[in-house]
Tab-separated table of C-alpha atoms in Angstrom:
chain	number	residue	atom	x	y	z
A	1	MET	CA	-0.311	-10.610	-19.500
A	2	SER	CA	3.123	-10.330	-17.968
A	3	SER	CA	3.534	-12.668	-14.911
A	4	LEU	CA	5.700	-10.082	-13.388
A	5	GLY	CA	2.395	-8.483	-12.208
A	6	ASN	CA	1.775	-11.644	-10.448
A	7	PRO	CA	2.285	-10.811	-6.678
A	8	ALA	CA	4.221	-14.079	-6.314
A	9	ASN	CA	6.944	-12.487	-8.513
A	10	ILE	CA	7.289	-9.453	-6.336
A	11	PHE	CA	9.803	-10.294	-3.445
A	12	TRP	CA	9.966	-8.680	-0.124
A	13	GLN	CA	13.541	-7.415	0.696
A	14	GLU	CA	14.347	-7.681	4.262
A	15	CYS	CA	17.089	-5.493	5.718
A	16	SER	CA	18.993	-5.926	8.708
A	17	VAL	CA	18.520	-2.378	10.030
A	18	GLY	CA	15.026	-2.266	11.479
A	19	LYS	CA	12.547	0.081	12.965
A	20	SER	CA	13.822	-0.627	16.471
A	21	ASP	CA	17.351	0.292	15.463
A	22	ARG	CA	16.377	3.608	14.026
A	23	GLN	CA	14.187	4.258	17.079
A	24	LYS	CA	17.159	3.648	19.305
A	25	LEU	CA	19.223	6.106	17.259
A	26	LEU	CA	16.576	8.731	17.552
A	27	ASN	CA	15.441	7.853	21.167
A	28	GLN	CA	11.743	7.943	20.122
A	29	LYS	CA	9.072	5.700	18.617
A	30	GLY	CA	7.789	6.175	15.123
A	31	CYS	CA	4.163	6.694	14.835
A	32	VAL	CA	1.458	8.619	12.788
A	33	VAL	CA	-0.325	11.606	14.341
A	34	TRP	CA	-3.368	11.933	12.092
A	35	ILE	CA	-5.062	15.358	12.317
A	36	THR	CA	-8.599	15.408	10.797
A	37	GLY	CA	-11.322	18.210	10.874
A	38	LEU	CA	-13.030	20.772	8.673
A	39	SER	CA	-11.163	23.328	6.637
A	40	GLY	CA	-10.286	26.115	8.890
A	41	SER	CA	-10.422	23.939	12.009
A	42	GLY	CA	-6.896	24.491	12.884
A	43	LYS	CA	-5.166	21.369	11.526
A	44	SER	CA	-2.322	23.075	9.996
A	45	THR	CA	-1.775	25.367	12.971
A	46	LEU	CA	-1.630	22.364	15.224
A	47	ALA	CA	0.724	20.418	12.947
A	48	CYS	CA	3.150	23.196	12.828
A	49	THR	CA	2.934	23.950	16.533
A	50	LEU	CA	3.420	20.317	17.292
A	51	ASP	CA	6.303	20.034	14.979
A	52	ARG	CA	8.068	22.975	16.578
A	53	GLU	CA	7.433	21.548	20.134
A	54	LEU	CA	8.711	18.067	19.337
A	55	HIS	CA	11.696	19.741	17.610
A	56	SER	CA	12.450	21.796	20.692
A	57	ARG	CA	12.574	18.592	22.687
A	58	GLY	CA	15.061	16.945	20.211
A	59	LYS	CA	12.551	14.737	18.644
A	60	LEU	CA	12.340	14.225	14.734
A	61	SER	CA	8.959	14.837	13.236
A	62	TYR	CA	7.714	15.587	9.797
A	63	ILE	CA	4.517	17.002	8.411
A	64	LEU	CA	2.602	15.472	5.581
A	65	ASP	CA	0.277	18.125	4.522
A	66	GLY	CA	-2.667	17.329	2.240
A	67	ASP	CA	-2.438	20.613	0.318
A	68	ASN	CA	1.392	20.435	-0.159
A	69	LEU	CA	1.230	16.811	-1.306
A	70	ARG	CA	-1.178	17.658	-4.082
A	71	HIS	CA	1.792	19.732	-5.601
A	72	GLY	CA	3.896	16.649	-5.722
A	73	LEU	CA	2.982	12.965	-4.917
A	74	ASN	CA	-0.659	13.574	-5.507
A	75	LYS	CA	-0.547	16.194	-8.376
A	76	ASP	CA	-2.152	13.587	-10.647
A	77	LEU	CA	-5.298	13.493	-8.547
A	78	SER	CA	-8.537	15.598	-8.741
A	79	PHE	CA	-11.043	16.314	-6.152
A	80	LYS	CA	-13.584	13.795	-7.432
A	81	ALA	CA	-14.711	11.068	-5.025
A	82	GLU	CA	-12.373	8.308	-6.029
A	83	ASP	CA	-9.453	10.467	-6.422
A	84	ARG	CA	-9.997	11.783	-2.820
A	85	VAL	CA	-9.945	8.163	-1.487
A	86	GLU	CA	-6.746	7.565	-3.441
A	87	ASN	CA	-5.206	10.843	-2.144
A	88	ILE	CA	-5.842	9.687	1.500
A	89	ARG	CA	-4.605	6.186	0.807
A	90	ARG	CA	-1.318	7.466	-0.560
A	91	VAL	CA	-0.773	9.770	2.454
A	92	GLY	CA	-1.575	6.857	4.528
A	93	GLU	CA	1.090	4.692	3.049
A	94	VAL	CA	3.755	7.324	3.028
A	95	ALA	CA	2.901	8.095	6.719
A	96	LYS	CA	3.386	4.384	7.358
A	97	LEU	CA	6.964	4.557	5.722
A	98	PHE	CA	7.889	7.591	7.830
A	99	ALA	CA	6.672	5.868	11.072
A	100	ASP	CA	8.693	2.858	9.960
A	101	ALA	CA	11.754	5.202	9.548
A	102	GLY	CA	11.310	6.004	13.135
A	103	LEU	CA	9.711	9.544	12.682
A	104	ILE	CA	6.705	11.049	14.359
A	105	CYS	CA	4.668	11.617	11.155
A	106	ILE	CA	2.213	14.481	11.505
A	107	ALA	CA	-0.385	13.995	8.743
A	108	SER	CA	-2.878	16.895	8.319
A	109	LEU	CA	-5.794	16.351	6.062
A	110	ILE	CA	-9.471	17.124	6.108
A	111	SER	CA	-9.924	13.265	5.666
A	112	PRO	CA	-13.710	13.574	6.141
A	113	TYR	CA	-14.711	9.882	5.756
A	114	GLY	CA	-14.269	7.486	8.657
A	115	LYS	CA	-13.780	4.689	6.143
A	116	ASP	CA	-10.788	6.191	4.643
A	117	ARG	CA	-9.227	7.120	8.043
A	118	ASP	CA	-9.671	3.579	9.343
A	119	SER	CA	-7.938	2.179	6.080
A	120	CYS	CA	-4.941	4.231	7.015
A	121	ARG	CA	-5.179	3.236	10.732
A	122	ALA	CA	-5.074	-0.371	9.549
A	123	LEU	CA	-1.840	-0.005	7.888
A	124	LEU	CA	-0.030	0.958	11.114
A	125	PRO	CA	0.775	-1.329	14.079
A	126	ASN	CA	-1.607	-1.150	17.081
A	127	LYS	CA	-1.441	2.051	18.868
A	128	ASN	CA	0.977	3.604	16.333
A	129	PHE	CA	-1.987	5.510	14.660
A	130	ILE	CA	-3.061	8.518	16.795
A	131	GLU	CA	-6.131	10.085	15.471
A	132	VAL	CA	-6.589	13.850	16.494
A	133	TYR	CA	-10.071	15.253	15.844
A	134	MET	CA	-10.345	18.962	15.569
A	135	ASN	CA	-13.817	19.238	16.828
A	136	MET	CA	-14.438	22.914	15.881
A	137	PRO	CA	-17.968	24.165	15.051
A	138	LEU	CA	-18.555	24.765	11.339
A	139	GLU	CA	-19.575	28.401	12.257
A	140	VAL	CA	-16.155	28.991	13.737
A	141	CYS	CA	-14.274	27.374	10.791
A	142	GLU	CA	-16.469	29.368	8.382
A	143	ALA	CA	-15.912	32.604	10.168
A	144	ARG	CA	-11.995	31.942	9.987
A	145	ASP	CA	-12.182	30.900	6.385
A	146	PRO	CA	-8.391	31.281	6.115
A	147	LYS	CA	-8.198	30.457	2.465
A	148	GLY	CA	-11.542	31.981	1.383
A	149	LEU	CA	-12.857	28.490	0.433
A	150	TYR	CA	-16.070	28.653	2.383
A	151	LYS	CA	-17.037	31.938	0.662
A	152	LEU	CA	-16.523	30.198	-2.755
A	153	ALA	CA	-18.438	27.180	-1.596
A	154	ARG	CA	-21.290	29.179	-0.250
A	155	ALA	CA	-21.340	31.060	-3.684
A	156	GLY	CA	-21.543	27.744	-5.478
A	157	LYS	CA	-18.263	28.050	-6.942
A	158	ILE	CA	-16.787	25.012	-5.230
A	159	LYS	CA	-18.929	21.908	-5.336
A	160	GLY	CA	-18.591	19.125	-2.696
A	161	PHE	CA	-17.013	21.066	-0.184
A	162	THR	CA	-16.722	19.547	3.181
A	163	GLY	CA	-19.158	20.818	5.701
A	164	ILE	CA	-21.209	22.724	3.160
A	165	ASP	CA	-22.375	20.352	0.461
A	166	ASP	CA	-20.335	17.245	1.432
A	167	PRO	CA	-20.432	15.518	4.845
A	168	TYR	CA	-17.755	15.369	7.466
A	169	GLU	CA	-17.967	12.176	9.505
A	170	PRO	CA	-16.622	12.876	12.955
A	171	PRO	CA	-14.263	10.060	14.242
A	172	LEU	CA	-16.022	7.573	16.678
A	173	ASN	CA	-12.823	6.297	18.584
A	174	CYS	CA	-10.178	9.120	18.186
A	175	GLU	CA	-7.256	9.163	20.506
A	176	ILE	CA	-7.348	12.929	21.035
A	177	GLU	CA	-10.226	15.433	20.602
A	178	ILE	CA	-9.387	19.166	20.441
A	179	LYS	CA	-12.337	21.326	21.139
A	180	GLN	CA	-13.587	24.529	22.601
A	181	GLU	CA	-13.692	25.160	26.258
A	182	ASN	CA	-16.534	27.457	27.234
A	183	GLY	CA	-16.839	28.720	23.776
A	184	ILE	CA	-13.169	29.455	23.530
A	185	CYS	CA	-10.750	27.632	21.180
A	186	PRO	CA	-7.640	26.543	22.966
A	187	PRO	CA	-4.512	28.355	21.767
A	188	PRO	CA	-2.061	26.447	19.580
A	189	SER	CA	0.485	25.883	22.489
A	190	ALA	CA	-2.331	24.149	24.429
A	191	MET	CA	-3.463	21.954	21.497
A	192	ALA	CA	0.078	20.838	20.839
A	193	GLY	CA	0.555	20.358	24.463
A	194	GLN	CA	-2.437	17.887	24.589
A	195	VAL	CA	-0.842	15.831	21.857
A	196	VAL	CA	2.541	15.911	23.348
A	197	SER	CA	1.338	14.752	26.691
A	198	TYR	CA	-0.472	11.908	25.092
A	199	LEU	CA	2.740	10.937	23.112
A	200	ASN	CA	4.734	11.107	26.356
A	201	VAL	CA	2.314	8.938	28.288
A	202	GLN	CA	2.120	6.375	25.546
A	203	GLY	CA	5.913	6.294	25.403
A	204	PHE	CA	6.574	7.558	21.873
A	205	LEU	CA	8.978	10.316	23.055
A	206	HIS	CA	11.699	7.819	24.139
A	207	GLU	CA	12.937	4.712	22.715
B	1	MET	CA	-16.087	21.501	-12.425
B	2	SER	CA	-15.024	22.128	-8.879
B	3	SER	CA	-12.722	25.133	-8.650
B	4	LEU	CA	-11.112	23.431	-5.633
B	5	GLY	CA	-9.172	21.555	-8.313
B	6	ASN	CA	-7.897	24.928	-9.522
B	7	PRO	CA	-4.161	25.149	-8.338
B	8	ALA	CA	-4.966	28.595	-7.269
B	9	ASN	CA	-7.091	27.177	-4.451
B	10	ILE	CA	-4.489	24.760	-3.105
B	11	PHE	CA	-2.476	26.519	-0.671
B	12	TRP	CA	1.201	25.966	0.392
B	13	GLN	CA	1.585	25.524	4.183
B	14	GLU	CA	4.876	26.816	5.481
B	15	CYS	CA	6.278	25.547	8.638
B	16	SER	CA	8.655	27.109	11.108
B	17	VAL	CA	10.763	23.912	11.492
B	18	GLY	CA	12.694	23.478	8.226
B	19	LYS	CA	15.018	21.084	6.601
B	20	SER	CA	18.016	22.721	8.073
B	21	ASP	CA	16.715	22.428	11.615
B	22	ARG	CA	16.204	18.656	11.152
B	23	GLN	CA	19.626	18.330	9.730
B	24	LYS	CA	21.031	20.042	12.683
B	25	LEU	CA	19.289	17.479	14.995
B	26	LEU	CA	20.558	14.651	12.955
B	27	ASN	CA	23.964	15.984	12.238
B	28	GLN	CA	23.668	14.917	8.470
B	29	LYS	CA	22.267	16.323	5.323
B	30	GLY	CA	19.236	14.883	3.608
B	31	CYS	CA	19.704	13.488	0.221
B	32	VAL	CA	18.569	10.693	-2.065
B	33	VAL	CA	20.977	7.878	-3.067
B	34	TRP	CA	19.220	6.466	-6.235
B	35	ILE	CA	20.503	2.893	-7.181
B	36	THR	CA	19.685	1.927	-10.633
B	37	GLY	CA	20.688	-1.358	-12.502
B	38	LEU	CA	19.469	-4.599	-13.953
B	39	SER	CA	17.608	-7.111	-11.860
B	40	GLY	CA	20.407	-9.202	-10.052
B	41	SER	CA	22.954	-6.273	-10.444
B	42	GLY	CA	23.146	-6.024	-6.517
B	43	LYS	CA	21.055	-3.023	-5.848
B	44	SER	CA	19.250	-4.437	-2.806
B	45	THR	CA	22.473	-5.791	-1.446
B	46	LEU	CA	24.211	-2.414	-1.671
B	47	ALA	CA	21.136	-0.689	-0.340
B	48	CYS	CA	21.118	-2.915	2.721
B	49	THR	CA	24.845	-2.808	3.257
B	50	LEU	CA	24.879	0.979	2.909
B	51	ASP	CA	22.010	1.284	5.196
B	52	ARG	CA	23.758	-0.742	7.945
B	53	GLU	CA	27.111	1.213	7.330
B	54	LEU	CA	25.381	4.439	7.731
B	55	HIS	CA	23.554	3.337	10.741
B	56	SER	CA	26.716	2.070	12.475
B	57	ARG	CA	27.937	5.710	12.002
B	58	GLY	CA	24.944	7.110	13.777
B	59	LYS	CA	23.278	8.358	10.630
B	60	LEU	CA	19.623	7.973	9.794
B	61	SER	CA	18.830	6.458	6.488
B	62	TYR	CA	15.938	4.691	5.089
B	63	ILE	CA	15.484	2.395	2.122
B	64	LEU	CA	12.780	2.703	-0.405
B	65	ASP	CA	12.795	-0.550	-2.252
B	66	GLY	CA	10.831	-0.789	-5.556
B	67	ASP	CA	9.563	-4.224	-5.004
B	68	ASN	CA	8.355	-3.499	-1.301
B	69	LEU	CA	6.589	-0.290	-2.399
B	70	ARG	CA	4.510	-2.385	-4.797
B	71	HIS	CA	2.961	-4.049	-1.834
B	72	GLY	CA	1.896	-0.626	-0.520
B	73	LEU	CA	1.905	2.837	-2.074
B	74	ASN	CA	2.204	1.547	-5.627
B	75	LYS	CA	0.079	-1.652	-5.220
B	76	ASP	CA	-2.395	-0.053	-7.678
B	77	LEU	CA	0.194	-0.056	-10.479
B	78	SER	CA	0.802	-2.723	-13.031
B	79	PHE	CA	4.000	-3.391	-15.090
B	80	LYS	CA	2.767	-1.660	-18.214
B	81	ALA	CA	4.719	1.233	-19.470
B	82	GLU	CA	2.807	4.105	-18.105
B	83	ASP	CA	2.342	2.473	-14.831
B	84	ARG	CA	6.096	1.896	-14.698
B	85	VAL	CA	6.568	5.572	-15.334
B	86	GLU	CA	4.085	6.419	-12.310
B	87	ASN	CA	5.920	3.965	-10.171
B	88	ILE	CA	9.075	5.596	-10.377
B	89	ARG	CA	7.446	9.223	-10.270
B	90	ARG	CA	5.925	8.216	-6.944
B	91	VAL	CA	9.094	6.847	-5.382
B	92	GLY	CA	10.949	9.936	-6.602
B	93	GLU	CA	8.339	12.120	-4.755
B	94	VAL	CA	8.430	10.084	-1.595
B	95	ALA	CA	12.339	10.143	-1.689
B	96	LYS	CA	12.138	13.956	-2.004
B	97	LEU	CA	10.086	14.066	1.194
B	98	PHE	CA	12.561	11.861	3.052
B	99	ALA	CA	15.450	14.021	2.015
B	100	ASP	CA	13.452	17.020	3.093
B	101	ALA	CA	12.830	15.283	6.370
B	102	GLY	CA	16.677	15.227	6.694
B	103	LEU	CA	17.181	11.462	6.032
B	104	ILE	CA	19.677	9.709	3.642
B	105	CYS	CA	16.915	7.958	1.510
B	106	ILE	CA	18.348	5.033	-0.430
B	107	ALA	CA	16.017	4.307	-3.355
B	108	SER	CA	16.776	0.878	-5.101
B	109	LEU	CA	14.848	0.425	-8.352
B	110	ILE	CA	15.702	-0.871	-11.716
B	111	SER	CA	14.432	2.343	-13.219
B	112	PRO	CA	15.707	1.559	-16.667
B	113	TYR	CA	14.946	4.810	-18.498
B	114	GLY	CA	17.196	7.722	-18.242
B	115	LYS	CA	14.142	10.117	-18.625
B	116	ASP	CA	12.383	8.771	-15.574
B	117	ARG	CA	15.494	9.055	-13.429
B	118	ASP	CA	16.151	12.475	-14.703
B	119	SER	CA	12.594	13.506	-13.721
B	120	CYS	CA	13.382	12.343	-10.110
B	121	ARG	CA	16.642	14.052	-10.068
B	122	ALA	CA	14.930	17.341	-11.045
B	123	LEU	CA	12.717	17.189	-7.914
B	124	LEU	CA	15.711	17.451	-5.643
B	125	PRO	CA	17.935	20.478	-4.976
B	126	ASN	CA	21.224	20.447	-6.848
B	127	LYS	CA	23.693	17.714	-5.804
B	128	ASN	CA	21.021	16.122	-3.448
B	129	PHE	CA	20.360	13.379	-5.980
B	130	ILE	CA	23.195	10.826	-6.077
B	131	GLU	CA	22.668	8.434	-8.941
B	132	VAL	CA	24.506	5.108	-8.329
B	133	TYR	CA	24.750	2.977	-11.372
B	134	MET	CA	25.413	-0.813	-10.807
B	135	ASN	CA	27.084	-1.507	-13.892
B	136	MET	CA	27.186	-5.245	-13.991
B	137	PRO	CA	27.094	-7.379	-17.175
B	138	LEU	CA	23.823	-9.027	-18.043
B	139	GLU	CA	25.457	-12.329	-18.110
B	140	VAL	CA	26.509	-11.875	-14.360
B	141	CYS	CA	23.018	-10.777	-13.401
B	142	GLU	CA	21.448	-13.564	-15.367
B	143	ALA	CA	23.693	-16.193	-13.861
B	144	ARG	CA	22.847	-14.973	-10.293
B	145	ASP	CA	19.030	-14.684	-11.122
B	146	PRO	CA	18.223	-14.488	-7.371
B	147	LYS	CA	14.414	-14.238	-8.044
B	148	GLY	CA	14.295	-16.710	-10.916
B	149	LEU	CA	12.975	-13.869	-13.128
B	150	TYR	CA	15.444	-14.061	-16.050
B	151	LYS	CA	14.582	-17.721	-16.346
B	152	LEU	CA	10.939	-16.826	-16.578
B	153	ALA	CA	11.760	-13.948	-18.962
B	154	ARG	CA	13.799	-16.386	-21.349
B	155	ALA	CA	11.116	-18.724	-21.185
B	156	GLY	CA	8.708	-15.912	-22.511
B	157	LYS	CA	6.627	-16.086	-19.233
B	158	ILE	CA	7.489	-12.433	-18.461
B	159	LYS	CA	7.249	-10.049	-21.177
B	160	GLY	CA	9.028	-6.648	-21.334
B	161	PHE	CA	11.726	-7.606	-18.826
B	162	THR	CA	14.494	-5.302	-18.620
B	163	GLY	CA	17.772	-6.518	-20.172
B	164	ILE	CA	15.817	-9.392	-22.122
B	165	ASP	CA	13.196	-7.791	-24.168
B	166	ASP	CA	13.132	-4.252	-22.712
B	167	PRO	CA	16.036	-1.869	-22.826
B	168	TYR	CA	18.263	-0.642	-19.904
B	169	GLU	CA	19.481	2.875	-20.508
B	170	PRO	CA	22.833	3.355	-18.764
B	171	PRO	CA	23.057	6.610	-16.933
B	172	LEU	CA	25.081	9.174	-18.802
B	173	ASN	CA	26.148	11.377	-15.757
B	174	CYS	CA	25.774	9.211	-12.685
B	175	GLU	CA	27.627	10.338	-9.473
B	176	ILE	CA	28.798	6.838	-8.796
B	177	GLU	CA	29.434	3.785	-10.786
B	178	ILE	CA	29.817	0.259	-9.260
B	179	LYS	CA	31.482	-2.076	-11.639
B	180	GLN	CA	33.703	-5.231	-11.845
B	181	GLU	CA	37.495	-5.047	-11.325
B	182	ASN	CA	39.428	-7.394	-13.351
B	183	GLY	CA	36.244	-9.395	-13.825
B	184	ILE	CA	35.467	-9.578	-10.181
B	185	CYS	CA	32.422	-7.908	-8.661
B	186	PRO	CA	33.428	-5.705	-5.508
B	187	PRO	CA	32.072	-7.109	-2.266
B	188	PRO	CA	29.197	-5.499	-0.671
B	189	SER	CA	31.240	-3.673	1.924
B	190	ALA	CA	33.526	-2.214	-0.826
B	191	MET	CA	30.422	-1.065	-2.746
B	192	ALA	CA	28.807	0.519	0.238
B	193	GLY	CA	32.310	2.112	1.078
B	194	GLN	CA	32.338	3.761	-2.298
B	195	VAL	CA	29.136	5.474	-1.512
B	196	VAL	CA	30.054	6.310	1.936
B	197	SER	CA	33.241	8.071	0.841
B	198	TYR	CA	31.309	10.105	-1.705
B	199	LEU	CA	28.661	11.117	0.834
B	200	ASN	CA	31.407	12.056	3.349
B	201	VAL	CA	33.506	14.005	0.820
B	202	GLN	CA	30.288	15.916	-0.371
B	203	GLY	CA	29.427	16.731	3.190
B	204	PHE	CA	26.315	14.721	3.665
B	205	LEU	CA	27.568	13.010	6.848
B	206	HIS	CA	27.618	16.087	9.060
B	207	GLU	CA	25.337	19.122	9.341
């Protein structure tokens, strides 16, 4: 075996421009907003609205969308259990790089298992991982079915679909919960506003 | 088999904030500066100096260092041939995301094979992949041996080491070549200056 594979032979390259320098340049703090929830719960809608709202405030954000990454970085991965874990691990690692670059990284993935989300949280410095739980009833998500996937899952044409024949584990300690009020889903601007308020109060919107 | 694995069931999420909006915010154009060369050829030195120089000009750049990523995103990969290809593929995909986010992404990897570098180039829009070839003689790199790896390779303790018992394929059409002048290596500031000049002339340093 090559001893190059020995971690002792992989060096860590330190650089003189650090996260704090980039944060000063951008006048913001790098972090990860991790949006989790069922298919159809509004993750992408929130991600896009939040991205637009932050941009309008002169903040630099970037969306890592679970589906989009499956066309690129994660195109070698299937939907079997271990590949789903690896899919989330890679998104977590890339989100960490974006946060280190000083961006507000918005990750939007079903990410149904608490364990996988917690592994991504553990990659980030304390408080820099902001978990947003799209707490929408399954019936609402299924009625929306924007991609027609619930229909396929109910017809047995998709196996292991989250919420149908695979579990979704709600976050136990998320930073932000988006839910219905009196049976009504908040509009996208209200959902994004909830996240922006949190980011503002926590000091992420200035250096 | 799950039909969720069918590409037809993975949707592309379009967002209203695009690369050009982020470029306006940053007053620069996103791109990838891909630094290739032997171990000890000065890739990391150039990456750091370039990063500092760009930061001093108010530009947002970020370094993807091959060794550093092996502690995170690519920690599941070994140094066997197919894993090296996958290592470079992933760095290329992540670099593409950073360029799309509007950053000047500086990727620093030995990346010895032309085919792998060309695959990364093909991910980026035309002219947004800037290949920098550290054309330093093997003897110079081996004499530096900053990580002591050539010594291990010559002693047979590392197999498949680029330049010793594994080939390095020089780029055929790189955008920038860094080389000795009259047997003297240019200082880091001159190497970085050469790249900054190129970026400036090509219009990457303003929106």
